[in-house]
GROMACS .gro file of C-alpha atoms in nm:
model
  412
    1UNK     CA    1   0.000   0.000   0.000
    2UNK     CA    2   0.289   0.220   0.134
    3UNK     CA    3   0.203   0.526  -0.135
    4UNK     CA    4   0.056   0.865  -0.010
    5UNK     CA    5  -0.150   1.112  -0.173
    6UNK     CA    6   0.147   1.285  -0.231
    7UNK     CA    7   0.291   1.012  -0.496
    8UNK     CA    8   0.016   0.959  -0.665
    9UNK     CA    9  -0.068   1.076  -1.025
   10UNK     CA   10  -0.364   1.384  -0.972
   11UNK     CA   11  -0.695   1.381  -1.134
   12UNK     CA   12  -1.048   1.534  -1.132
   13UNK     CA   13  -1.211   1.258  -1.222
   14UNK     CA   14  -1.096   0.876  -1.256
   15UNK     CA   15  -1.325   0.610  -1.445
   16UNK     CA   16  -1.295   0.200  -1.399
   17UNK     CA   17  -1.366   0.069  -1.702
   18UNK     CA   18  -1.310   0.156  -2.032
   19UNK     CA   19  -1.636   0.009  -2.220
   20UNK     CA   20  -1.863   0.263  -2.387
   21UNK     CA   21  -2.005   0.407  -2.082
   22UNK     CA   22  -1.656   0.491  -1.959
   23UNK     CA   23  -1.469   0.571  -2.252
   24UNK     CA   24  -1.812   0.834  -2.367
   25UNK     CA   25  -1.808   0.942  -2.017
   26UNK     CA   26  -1.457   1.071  -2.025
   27UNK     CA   27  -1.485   1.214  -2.386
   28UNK     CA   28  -1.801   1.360  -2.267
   29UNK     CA   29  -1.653   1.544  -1.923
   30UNK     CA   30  -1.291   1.614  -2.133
   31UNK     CA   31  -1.492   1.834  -2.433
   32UNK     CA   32  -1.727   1.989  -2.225
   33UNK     CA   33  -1.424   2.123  -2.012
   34UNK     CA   34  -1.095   2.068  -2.142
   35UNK     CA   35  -0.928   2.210  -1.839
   36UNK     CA   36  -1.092   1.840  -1.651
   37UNK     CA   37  -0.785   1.637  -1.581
   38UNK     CA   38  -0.950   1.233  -1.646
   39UNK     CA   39  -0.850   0.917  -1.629
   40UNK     CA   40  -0.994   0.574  -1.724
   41UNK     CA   41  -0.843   0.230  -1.563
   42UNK     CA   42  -0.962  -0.094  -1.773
   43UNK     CA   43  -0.819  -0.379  -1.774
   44UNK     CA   44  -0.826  -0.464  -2.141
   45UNK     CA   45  -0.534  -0.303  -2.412
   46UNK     CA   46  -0.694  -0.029  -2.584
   47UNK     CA   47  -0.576  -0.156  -2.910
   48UNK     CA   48  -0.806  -0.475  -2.894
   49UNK     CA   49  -1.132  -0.243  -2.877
   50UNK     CA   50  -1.183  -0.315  -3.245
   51UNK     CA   51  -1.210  -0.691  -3.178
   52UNK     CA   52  -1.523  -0.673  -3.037
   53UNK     CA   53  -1.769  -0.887  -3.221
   54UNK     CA   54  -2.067  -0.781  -3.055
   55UNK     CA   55  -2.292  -0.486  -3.216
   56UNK     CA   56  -2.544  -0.280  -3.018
   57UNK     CA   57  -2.851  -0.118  -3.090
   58UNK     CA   58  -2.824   0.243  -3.067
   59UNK     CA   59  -3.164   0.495  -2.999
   60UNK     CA   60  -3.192   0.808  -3.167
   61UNK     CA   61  -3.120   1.010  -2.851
   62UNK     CA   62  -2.814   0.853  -2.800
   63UNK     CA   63  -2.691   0.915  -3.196
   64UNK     CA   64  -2.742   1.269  -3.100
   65UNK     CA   65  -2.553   1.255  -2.835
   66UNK     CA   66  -2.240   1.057  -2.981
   67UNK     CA   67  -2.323   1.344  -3.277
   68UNK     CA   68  -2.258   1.617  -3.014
   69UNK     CA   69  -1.913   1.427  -2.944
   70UNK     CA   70  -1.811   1.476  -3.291
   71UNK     CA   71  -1.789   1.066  -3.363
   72UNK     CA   72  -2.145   0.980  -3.487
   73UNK     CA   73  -2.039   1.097  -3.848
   74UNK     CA   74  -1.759   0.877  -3.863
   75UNK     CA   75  -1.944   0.598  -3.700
   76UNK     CA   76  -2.247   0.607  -3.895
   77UNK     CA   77  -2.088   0.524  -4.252
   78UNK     CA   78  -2.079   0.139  -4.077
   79UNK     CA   79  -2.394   0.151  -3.920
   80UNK     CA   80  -2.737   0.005  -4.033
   81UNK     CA   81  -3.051   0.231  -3.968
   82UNK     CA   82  -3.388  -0.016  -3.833
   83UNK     CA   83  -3.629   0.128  -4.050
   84UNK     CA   84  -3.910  -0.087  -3.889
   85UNK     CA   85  -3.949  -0.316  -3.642
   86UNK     CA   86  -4.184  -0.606  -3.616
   87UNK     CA   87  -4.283  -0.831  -3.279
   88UNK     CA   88  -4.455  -1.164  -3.314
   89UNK     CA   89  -4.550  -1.436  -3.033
   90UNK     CA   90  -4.603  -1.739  -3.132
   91UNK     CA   91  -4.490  -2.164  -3.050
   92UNK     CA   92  -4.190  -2.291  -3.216
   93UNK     CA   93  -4.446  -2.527  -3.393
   94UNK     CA   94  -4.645  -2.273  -3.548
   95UNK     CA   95  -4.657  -2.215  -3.914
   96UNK     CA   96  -4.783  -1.863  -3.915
   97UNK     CA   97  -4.665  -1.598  -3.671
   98UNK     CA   98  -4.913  -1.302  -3.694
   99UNK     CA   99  -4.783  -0.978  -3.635
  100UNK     CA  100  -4.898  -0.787  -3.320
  101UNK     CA  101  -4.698  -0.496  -3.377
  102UNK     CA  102  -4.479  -0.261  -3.586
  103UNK     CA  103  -4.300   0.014  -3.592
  104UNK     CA  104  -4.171   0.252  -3.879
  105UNK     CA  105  -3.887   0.416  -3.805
  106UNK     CA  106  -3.949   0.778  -3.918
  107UNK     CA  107  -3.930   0.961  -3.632
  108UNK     CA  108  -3.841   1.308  -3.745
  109UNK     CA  109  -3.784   1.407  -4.101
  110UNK     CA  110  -3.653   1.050  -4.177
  111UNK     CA  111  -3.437   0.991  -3.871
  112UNK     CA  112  -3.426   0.612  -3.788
  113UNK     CA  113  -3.555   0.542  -3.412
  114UNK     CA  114  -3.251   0.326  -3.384
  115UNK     CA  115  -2.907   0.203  -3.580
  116UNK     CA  116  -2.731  -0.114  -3.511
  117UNK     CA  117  -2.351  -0.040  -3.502
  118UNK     CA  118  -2.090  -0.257  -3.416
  119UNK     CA  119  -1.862  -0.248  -3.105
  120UNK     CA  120  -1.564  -0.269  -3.302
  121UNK     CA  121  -1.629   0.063  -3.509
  122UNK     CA  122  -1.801   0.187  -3.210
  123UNK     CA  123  -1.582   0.175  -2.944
  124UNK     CA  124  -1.191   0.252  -3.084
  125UNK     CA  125  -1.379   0.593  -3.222
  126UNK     CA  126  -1.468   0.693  -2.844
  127UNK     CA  127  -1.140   0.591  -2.748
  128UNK     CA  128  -0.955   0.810  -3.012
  129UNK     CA  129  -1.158   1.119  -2.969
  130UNK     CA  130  -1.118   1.112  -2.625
  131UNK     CA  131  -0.719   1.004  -2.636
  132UNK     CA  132  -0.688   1.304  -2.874
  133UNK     CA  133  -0.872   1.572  -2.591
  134UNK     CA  134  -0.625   1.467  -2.333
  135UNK     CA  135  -0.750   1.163  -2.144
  136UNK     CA  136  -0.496   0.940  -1.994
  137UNK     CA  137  -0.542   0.543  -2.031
  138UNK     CA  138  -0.414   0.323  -1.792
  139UNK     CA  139  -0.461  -0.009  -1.974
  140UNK     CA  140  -0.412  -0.285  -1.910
  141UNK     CA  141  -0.469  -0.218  -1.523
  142UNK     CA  142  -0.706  -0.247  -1.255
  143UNK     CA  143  -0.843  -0.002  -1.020
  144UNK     CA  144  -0.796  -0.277  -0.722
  145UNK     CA  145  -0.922  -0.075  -0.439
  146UNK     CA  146  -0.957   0.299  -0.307
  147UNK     CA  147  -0.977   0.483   0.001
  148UNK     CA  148  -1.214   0.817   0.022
  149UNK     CA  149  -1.049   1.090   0.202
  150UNK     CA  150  -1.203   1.457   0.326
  151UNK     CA  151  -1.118   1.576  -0.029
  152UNK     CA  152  -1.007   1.319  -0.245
  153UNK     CA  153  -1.038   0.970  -0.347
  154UNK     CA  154  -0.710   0.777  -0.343
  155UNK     CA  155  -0.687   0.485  -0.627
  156UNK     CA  156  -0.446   0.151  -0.598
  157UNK     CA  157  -0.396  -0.017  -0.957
  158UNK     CA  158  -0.306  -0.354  -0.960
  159UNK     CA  159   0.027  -0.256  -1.154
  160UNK     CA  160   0.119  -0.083  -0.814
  161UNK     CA  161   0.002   0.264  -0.897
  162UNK     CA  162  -0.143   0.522  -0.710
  163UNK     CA  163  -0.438   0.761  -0.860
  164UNK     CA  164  -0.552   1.054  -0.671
  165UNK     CA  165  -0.889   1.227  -0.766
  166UNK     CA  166  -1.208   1.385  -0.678
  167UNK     CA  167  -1.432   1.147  -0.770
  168UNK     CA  168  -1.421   0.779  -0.868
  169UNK     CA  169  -1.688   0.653  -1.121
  170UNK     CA  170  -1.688   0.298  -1.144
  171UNK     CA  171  -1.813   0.181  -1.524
  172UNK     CA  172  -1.684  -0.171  -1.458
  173UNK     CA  173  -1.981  -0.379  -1.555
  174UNK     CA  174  -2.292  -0.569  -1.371
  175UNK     CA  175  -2.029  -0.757  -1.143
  176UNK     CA  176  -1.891  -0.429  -1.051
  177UNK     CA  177  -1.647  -0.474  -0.791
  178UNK     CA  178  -1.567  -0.110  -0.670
  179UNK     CA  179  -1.933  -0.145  -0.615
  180UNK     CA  180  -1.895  -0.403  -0.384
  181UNK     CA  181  -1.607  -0.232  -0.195
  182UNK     CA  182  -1.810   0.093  -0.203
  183UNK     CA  183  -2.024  -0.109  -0.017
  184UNK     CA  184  -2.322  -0.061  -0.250
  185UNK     CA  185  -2.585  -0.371  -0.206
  186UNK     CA  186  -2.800  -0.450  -0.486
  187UNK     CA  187  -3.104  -0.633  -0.571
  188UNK     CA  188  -3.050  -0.936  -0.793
  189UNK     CA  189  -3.204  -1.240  -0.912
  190UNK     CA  190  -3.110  -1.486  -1.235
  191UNK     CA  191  -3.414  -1.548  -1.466
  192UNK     CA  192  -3.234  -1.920  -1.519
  193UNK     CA  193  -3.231  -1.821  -1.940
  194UNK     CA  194  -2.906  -1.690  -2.103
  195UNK     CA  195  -2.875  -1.477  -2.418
  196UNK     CA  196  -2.701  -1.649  -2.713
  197UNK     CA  197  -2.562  -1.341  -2.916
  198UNK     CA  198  -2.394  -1.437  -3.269
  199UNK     CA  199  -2.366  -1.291  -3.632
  200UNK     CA  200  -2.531  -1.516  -3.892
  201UNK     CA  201  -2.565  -1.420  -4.288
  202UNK     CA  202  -2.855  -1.482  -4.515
  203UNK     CA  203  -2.933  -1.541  -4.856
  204UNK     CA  204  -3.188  -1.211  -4.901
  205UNK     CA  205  -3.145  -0.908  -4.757
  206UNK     CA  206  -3.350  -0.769  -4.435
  207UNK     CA  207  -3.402  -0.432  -4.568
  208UNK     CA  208  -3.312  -0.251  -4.229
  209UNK     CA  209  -3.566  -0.442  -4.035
  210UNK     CA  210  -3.591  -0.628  -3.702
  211UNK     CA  211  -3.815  -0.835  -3.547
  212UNK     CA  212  -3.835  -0.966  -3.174
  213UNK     CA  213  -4.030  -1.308  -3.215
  214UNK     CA  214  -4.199  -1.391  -2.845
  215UNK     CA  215  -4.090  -1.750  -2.825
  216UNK     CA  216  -4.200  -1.963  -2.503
  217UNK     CA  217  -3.827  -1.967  -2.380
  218UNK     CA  218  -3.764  -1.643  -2.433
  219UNK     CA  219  -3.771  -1.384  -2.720
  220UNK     CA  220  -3.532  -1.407  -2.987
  221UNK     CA  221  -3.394  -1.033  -3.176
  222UNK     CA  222  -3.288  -1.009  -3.489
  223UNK     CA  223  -3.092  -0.706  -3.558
  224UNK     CA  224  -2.992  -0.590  -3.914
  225UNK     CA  225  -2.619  -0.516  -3.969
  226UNK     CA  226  -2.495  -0.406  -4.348
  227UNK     CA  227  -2.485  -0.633  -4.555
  228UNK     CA  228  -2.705  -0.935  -4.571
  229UNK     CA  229  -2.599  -1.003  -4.208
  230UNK     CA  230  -2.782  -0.936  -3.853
  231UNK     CA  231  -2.741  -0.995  -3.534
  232UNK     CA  232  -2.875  -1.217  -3.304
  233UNK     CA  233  -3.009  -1.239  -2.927
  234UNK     CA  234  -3.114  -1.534  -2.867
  235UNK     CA  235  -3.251  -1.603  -2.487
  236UNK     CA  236  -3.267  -1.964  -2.410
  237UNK     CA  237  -3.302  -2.148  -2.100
  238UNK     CA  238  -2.962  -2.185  -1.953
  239UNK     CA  239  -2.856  -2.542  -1.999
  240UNK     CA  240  -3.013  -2.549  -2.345
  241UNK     CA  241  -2.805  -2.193  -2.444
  242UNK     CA  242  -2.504  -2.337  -2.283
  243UNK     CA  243  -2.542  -2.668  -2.514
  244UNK     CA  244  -2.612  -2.467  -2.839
  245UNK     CA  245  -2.313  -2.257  -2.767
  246UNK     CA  246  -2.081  -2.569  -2.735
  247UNK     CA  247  -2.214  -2.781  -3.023
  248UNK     CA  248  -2.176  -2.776  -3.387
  249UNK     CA  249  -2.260  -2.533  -3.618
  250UNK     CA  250  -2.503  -2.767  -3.807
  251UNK     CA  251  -2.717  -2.841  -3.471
  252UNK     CA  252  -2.749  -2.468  -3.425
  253UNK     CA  253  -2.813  -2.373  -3.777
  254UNK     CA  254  -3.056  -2.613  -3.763
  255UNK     CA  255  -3.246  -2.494  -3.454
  256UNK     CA  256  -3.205  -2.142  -3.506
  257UNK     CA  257  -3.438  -2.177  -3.842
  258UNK     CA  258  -3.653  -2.372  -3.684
  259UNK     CA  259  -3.694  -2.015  -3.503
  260UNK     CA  260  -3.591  -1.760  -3.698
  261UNK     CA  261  -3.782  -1.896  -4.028
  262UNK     CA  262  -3.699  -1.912  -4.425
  263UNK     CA  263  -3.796  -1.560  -4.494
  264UNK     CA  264  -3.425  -1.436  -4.527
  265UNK     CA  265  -3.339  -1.753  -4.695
  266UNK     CA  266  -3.081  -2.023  -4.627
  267UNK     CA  267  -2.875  -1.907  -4.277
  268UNK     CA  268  -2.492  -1.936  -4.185
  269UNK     CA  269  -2.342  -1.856  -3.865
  270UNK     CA  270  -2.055  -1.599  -3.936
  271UNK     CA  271  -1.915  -1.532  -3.588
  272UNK     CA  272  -1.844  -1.664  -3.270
  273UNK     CA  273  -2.100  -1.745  -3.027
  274UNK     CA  274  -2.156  -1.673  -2.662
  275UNK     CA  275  -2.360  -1.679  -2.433
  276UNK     CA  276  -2.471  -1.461  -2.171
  277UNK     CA  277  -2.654  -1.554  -1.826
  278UNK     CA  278  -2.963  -1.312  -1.807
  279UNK     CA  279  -3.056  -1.133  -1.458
  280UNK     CA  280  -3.160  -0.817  -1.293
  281UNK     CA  281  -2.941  -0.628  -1.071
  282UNK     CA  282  -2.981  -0.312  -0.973
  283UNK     CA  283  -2.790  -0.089  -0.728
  284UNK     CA  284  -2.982   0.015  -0.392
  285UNK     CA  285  -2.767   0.382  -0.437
  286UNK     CA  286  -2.580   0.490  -0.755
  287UNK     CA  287  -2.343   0.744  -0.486
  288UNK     CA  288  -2.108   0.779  -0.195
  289UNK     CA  289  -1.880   1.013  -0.131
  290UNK     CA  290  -1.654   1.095  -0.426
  291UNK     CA  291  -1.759   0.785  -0.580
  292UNK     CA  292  -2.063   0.718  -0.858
  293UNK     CA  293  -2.196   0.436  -1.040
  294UNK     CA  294  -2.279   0.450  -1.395
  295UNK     CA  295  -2.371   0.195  -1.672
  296UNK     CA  296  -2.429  -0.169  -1.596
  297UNK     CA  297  -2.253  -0.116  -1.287
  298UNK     CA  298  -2.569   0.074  -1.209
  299UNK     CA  299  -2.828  -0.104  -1.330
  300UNK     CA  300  -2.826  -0.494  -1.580
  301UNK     CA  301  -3.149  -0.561  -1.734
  302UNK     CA  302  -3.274  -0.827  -1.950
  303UNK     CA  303  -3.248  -0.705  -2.296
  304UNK     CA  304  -3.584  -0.788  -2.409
  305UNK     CA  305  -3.675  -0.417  -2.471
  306UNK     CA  306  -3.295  -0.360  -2.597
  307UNK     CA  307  -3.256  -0.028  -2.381
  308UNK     CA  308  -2.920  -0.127  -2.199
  309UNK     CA  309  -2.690   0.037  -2.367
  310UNK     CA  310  -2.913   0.331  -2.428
  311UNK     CA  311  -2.974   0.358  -2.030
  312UNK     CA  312  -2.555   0.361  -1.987
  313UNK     CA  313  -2.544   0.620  -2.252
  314UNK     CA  314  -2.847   0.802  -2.022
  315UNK     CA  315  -2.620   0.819  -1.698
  316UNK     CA  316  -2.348   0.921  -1.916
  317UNK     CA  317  -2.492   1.196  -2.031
  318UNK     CA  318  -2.656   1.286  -1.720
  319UNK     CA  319  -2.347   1.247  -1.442
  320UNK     CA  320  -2.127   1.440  -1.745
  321UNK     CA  321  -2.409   1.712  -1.715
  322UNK     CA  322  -2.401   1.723  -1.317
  323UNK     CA  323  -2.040   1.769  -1.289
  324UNK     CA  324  -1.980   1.995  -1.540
  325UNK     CA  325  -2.231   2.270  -1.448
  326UNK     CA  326  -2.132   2.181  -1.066
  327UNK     CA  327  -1.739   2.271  -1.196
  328UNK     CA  328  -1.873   2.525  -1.321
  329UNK     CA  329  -2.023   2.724  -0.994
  330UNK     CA  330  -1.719   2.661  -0.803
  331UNK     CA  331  -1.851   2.318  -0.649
  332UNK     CA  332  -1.661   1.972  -0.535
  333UNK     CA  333  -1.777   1.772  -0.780
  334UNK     CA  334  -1.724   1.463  -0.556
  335UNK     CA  335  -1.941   1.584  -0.288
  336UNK     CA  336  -2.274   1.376  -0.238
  337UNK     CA  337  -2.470   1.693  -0.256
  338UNK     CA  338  -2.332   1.741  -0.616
  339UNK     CA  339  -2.386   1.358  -0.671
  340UNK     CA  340  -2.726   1.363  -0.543
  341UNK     CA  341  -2.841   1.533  -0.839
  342UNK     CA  342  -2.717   1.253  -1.042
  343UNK     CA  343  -2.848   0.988  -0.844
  344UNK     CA  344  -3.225   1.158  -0.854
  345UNK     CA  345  -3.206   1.250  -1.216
  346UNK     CA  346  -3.139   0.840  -1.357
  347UNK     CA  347  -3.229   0.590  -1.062
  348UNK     CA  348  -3.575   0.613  -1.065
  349UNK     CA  349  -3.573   0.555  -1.449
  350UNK     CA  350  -3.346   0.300  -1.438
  351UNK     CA  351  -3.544   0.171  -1.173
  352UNK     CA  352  -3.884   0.141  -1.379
  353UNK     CA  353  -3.717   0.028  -1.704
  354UNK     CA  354  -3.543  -0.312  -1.500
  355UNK     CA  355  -3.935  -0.365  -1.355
  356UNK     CA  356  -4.085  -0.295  -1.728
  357UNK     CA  357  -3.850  -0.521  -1.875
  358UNK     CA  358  -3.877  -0.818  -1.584
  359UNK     CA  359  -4.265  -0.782  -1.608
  360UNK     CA  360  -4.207  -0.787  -1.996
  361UNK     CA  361  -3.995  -1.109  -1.947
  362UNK     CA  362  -4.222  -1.321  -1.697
  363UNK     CA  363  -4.495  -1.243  -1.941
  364UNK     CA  364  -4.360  -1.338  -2.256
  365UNK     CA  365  -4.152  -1.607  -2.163
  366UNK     CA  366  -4.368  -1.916  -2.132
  367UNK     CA  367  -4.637  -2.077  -2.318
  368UNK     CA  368  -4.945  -2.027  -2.092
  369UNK     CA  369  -5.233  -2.002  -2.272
  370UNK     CA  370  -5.441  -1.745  -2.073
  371UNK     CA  371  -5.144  -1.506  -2.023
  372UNK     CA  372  -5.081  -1.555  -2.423
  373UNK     CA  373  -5.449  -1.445  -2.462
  374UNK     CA  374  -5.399  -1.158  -2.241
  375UNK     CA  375  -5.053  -1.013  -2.402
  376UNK     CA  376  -5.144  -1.091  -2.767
  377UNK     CA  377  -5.464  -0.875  -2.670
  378UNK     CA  378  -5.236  -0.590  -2.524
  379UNK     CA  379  -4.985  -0.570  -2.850
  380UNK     CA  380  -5.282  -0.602  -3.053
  381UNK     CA  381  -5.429  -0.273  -2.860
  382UNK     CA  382  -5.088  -0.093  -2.887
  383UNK     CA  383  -5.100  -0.153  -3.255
  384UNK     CA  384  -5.433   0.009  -3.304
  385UNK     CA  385  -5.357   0.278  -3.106
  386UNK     CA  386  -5.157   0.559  -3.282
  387UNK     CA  387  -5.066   0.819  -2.942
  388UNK     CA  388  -4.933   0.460  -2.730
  389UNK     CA  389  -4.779   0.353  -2.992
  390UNK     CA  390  -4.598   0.644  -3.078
  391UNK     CA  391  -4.526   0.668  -2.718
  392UNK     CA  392  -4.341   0.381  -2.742
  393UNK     CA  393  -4.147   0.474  -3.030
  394UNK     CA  394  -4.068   0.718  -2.843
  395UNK     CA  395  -3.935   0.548  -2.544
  396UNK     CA  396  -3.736   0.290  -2.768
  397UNK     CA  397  -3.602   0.657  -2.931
  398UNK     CA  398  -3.517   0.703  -2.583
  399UNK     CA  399  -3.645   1.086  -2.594
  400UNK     CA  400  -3.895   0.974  -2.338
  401UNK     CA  401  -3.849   1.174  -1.964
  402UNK     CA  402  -3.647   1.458  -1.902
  403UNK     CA  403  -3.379   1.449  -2.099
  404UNK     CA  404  -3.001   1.533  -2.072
  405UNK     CA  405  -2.874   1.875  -2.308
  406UNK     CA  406  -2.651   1.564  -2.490
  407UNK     CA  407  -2.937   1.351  -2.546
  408UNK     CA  408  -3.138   1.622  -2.710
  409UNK     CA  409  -2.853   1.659  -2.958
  410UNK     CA  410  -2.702   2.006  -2.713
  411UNK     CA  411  -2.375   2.031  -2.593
  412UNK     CA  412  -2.345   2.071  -2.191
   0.00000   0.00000   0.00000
């Protein structure tokens, strides 16, 4: 431990984990105020970023906001717009899945509610941008533990480091462990299903739409990417996902038609596959003193409504919002009066969207005939009505709820 304050490198603000919510985060706080001395701590090498073979759907609001940051331009020549989106529910053995719902993407003047983009375009453009404004990277390293002090926050790194700063936001994921040392309890259960997520191509092309098919073990997204590829998440019960994931690529070409249908024409898998247990965990308090949560860290969900990564991008630009306009007037931006503001503005939202999505979950994933009757009936009654529906659109826009200056396309 031996290090004191006075050894260790100063900062304003340091950031565990270097994912999108930490690496927009610090690009965020570092344009907004250049004279913001940040750090982010991850444990990967920056220069594998663009290995990532994941993609994420991204809302409107938070296209704005990676606009505002002066990377969506670059970002969106490798993107694919949704256009529309369909949802279905139906059996595996049926031979017709009617439509309940759809969306059109036209929002405003032909902007697309949502675009799918992948993590590895995604991800080494935050991390440039922000590189190029001044943010130091320590990575590969871990923040390994911290002690809070009157006026700063003092940072080990497993490399044998020492951090100072006045605030600590800890972007490390849903098994956040500065979390745990923050001693920050959450409230967590498993939903015994995983999420398969792979890239598979198709004969015919998807025209930039997805569909969420309602399946009794869980829904299963298909996500357009350019090209005549998408992505997939696919939520399975665990030991089945788990089997699918280790078998051959025959077996699970073979049962993913049998749920994803011919429509898009003969399937290949053209990626690796994973899969991801499924739970919800949310954080009783997103603050302490000089320290924040932010991002999954916060808040995991089940990604049957596909707002994760939008809600990470939400606390971004929120907490990036709080402490600049606290720097601003002259205030500790590590205090928990200044964090408090943070803390009001996203838990309550994140807290409704991880009870929306669970109640969205237990409903749609089983085959029970009277509670099929009763949520074919409710998507039938969103269809029909225009001013829900376009609430919703809304919502999946994520311009629903008081929104932060970067989310509404403004810089801070």
């Amino acid at each position: 431990m031996g290090m004191s304050v006075a050894d260790a490198e100063r900062f304003d603000v340091a950031i565990a984990g270097g994912g999108y919510v930490g690496l927009s985060l610090a690009l965020a706080l570092k344009q907004a105020d250049p004279s913001m001395a940040v750090a982010v701590i991850d444990p990967k090498p920056m220069d594998t970023l663009g290995k990532d073979p994941r993609a994420s759907a991204i809302a409107a609001a938070a296209c704005r906001m990676l606009d505002q940051l002066g990377i969506w331009q670059d970002i969106k020549a490798r993107a694919q717009p949704i256009n529309e989106m369909i949802v279905t529910d139906s059996r595996l053995r049926d031979v017709v899945r009617p439509v309940y719902l759809t969306f059109a993407g036209d929002r405003d003047a032909g902007e697309p509610f949502a675009h799918m983009v992948p993590n590895g375009v995604m991800l080494p453009a935050l991390h440039a941008a922000a590189a190029a404004l001044g943010v130091v990277f320590h990575a590969p390293d871990t923040a390994r533990d911290f002690s809070t002090g009157p006026d700063q926050v003092l940072i080990h790194t497993a490399s044998g480091k020492s951090l100072s700063a006045r605030l600590l936001v800890a972007a490390d994921g849903v098994k956040s462990r500065l979390r745990d040392l923050a001693g920050i309890r959450t409230v967590h259960w498993a939903y015994g299903q995983s999420g398969i997520v792979t890239t598979v191509k198709h004969e015919r092309p998807h025209n930039g739409r997805a569909e969420e098919h309602f399946l009794p073990a869980g829904p299963l997204a298909i996500l357009p990417l350019p090209g005549n590829r998408s992505s997939l998440v696919w939520t399975e019960r665990t030991a089945d996902a788990d089997r699918l994931v280790r078998g051959d690529d025959f077996t699970f070409e073979i049962e993913l038609e049998r749920r994803f249908g011919h429509h898009l024409g003969k399937l290949e898998l053209d990626g690796p596959r994973h899969a991801y247990p499924l739970g919800l965990t949310l954080a009783r308090e997103y603050i302490r003193p000089r320290f924040a949560l932010a991002g999954d860290a916060a808040h995991g969900i089940h990604p049957i409504a596909g707002q994760g990564l939008n809600m990470g991008f939400k606390d971004v630009a929120a907490l990036a919002e709080v402490l600049v306009t606290a720097r601003r007037l002259g205030q500790d931006i590590g205090a928990l009066d200044v964090l408090e503001r943070y803390q009001t503005w996203r838990r309550f939202d994140a807290f409704q969207m991880g009870v929306v999505t669970d109640v969205l979950n237990r409903l749609f994933s089983n085959d029970i005939d009277i509670l099929r009757g009763i949520r074919d009936f409710g998507l039938g009654l969103v269809e029909r009505m225009p001013r829900l529906k376009t609430g919703f659109i809304r919502e999946a826009a994520g311009f629903a709820g008081p929104a932060p200056k970067l989310l509404s396309g403004e810089p801070i």
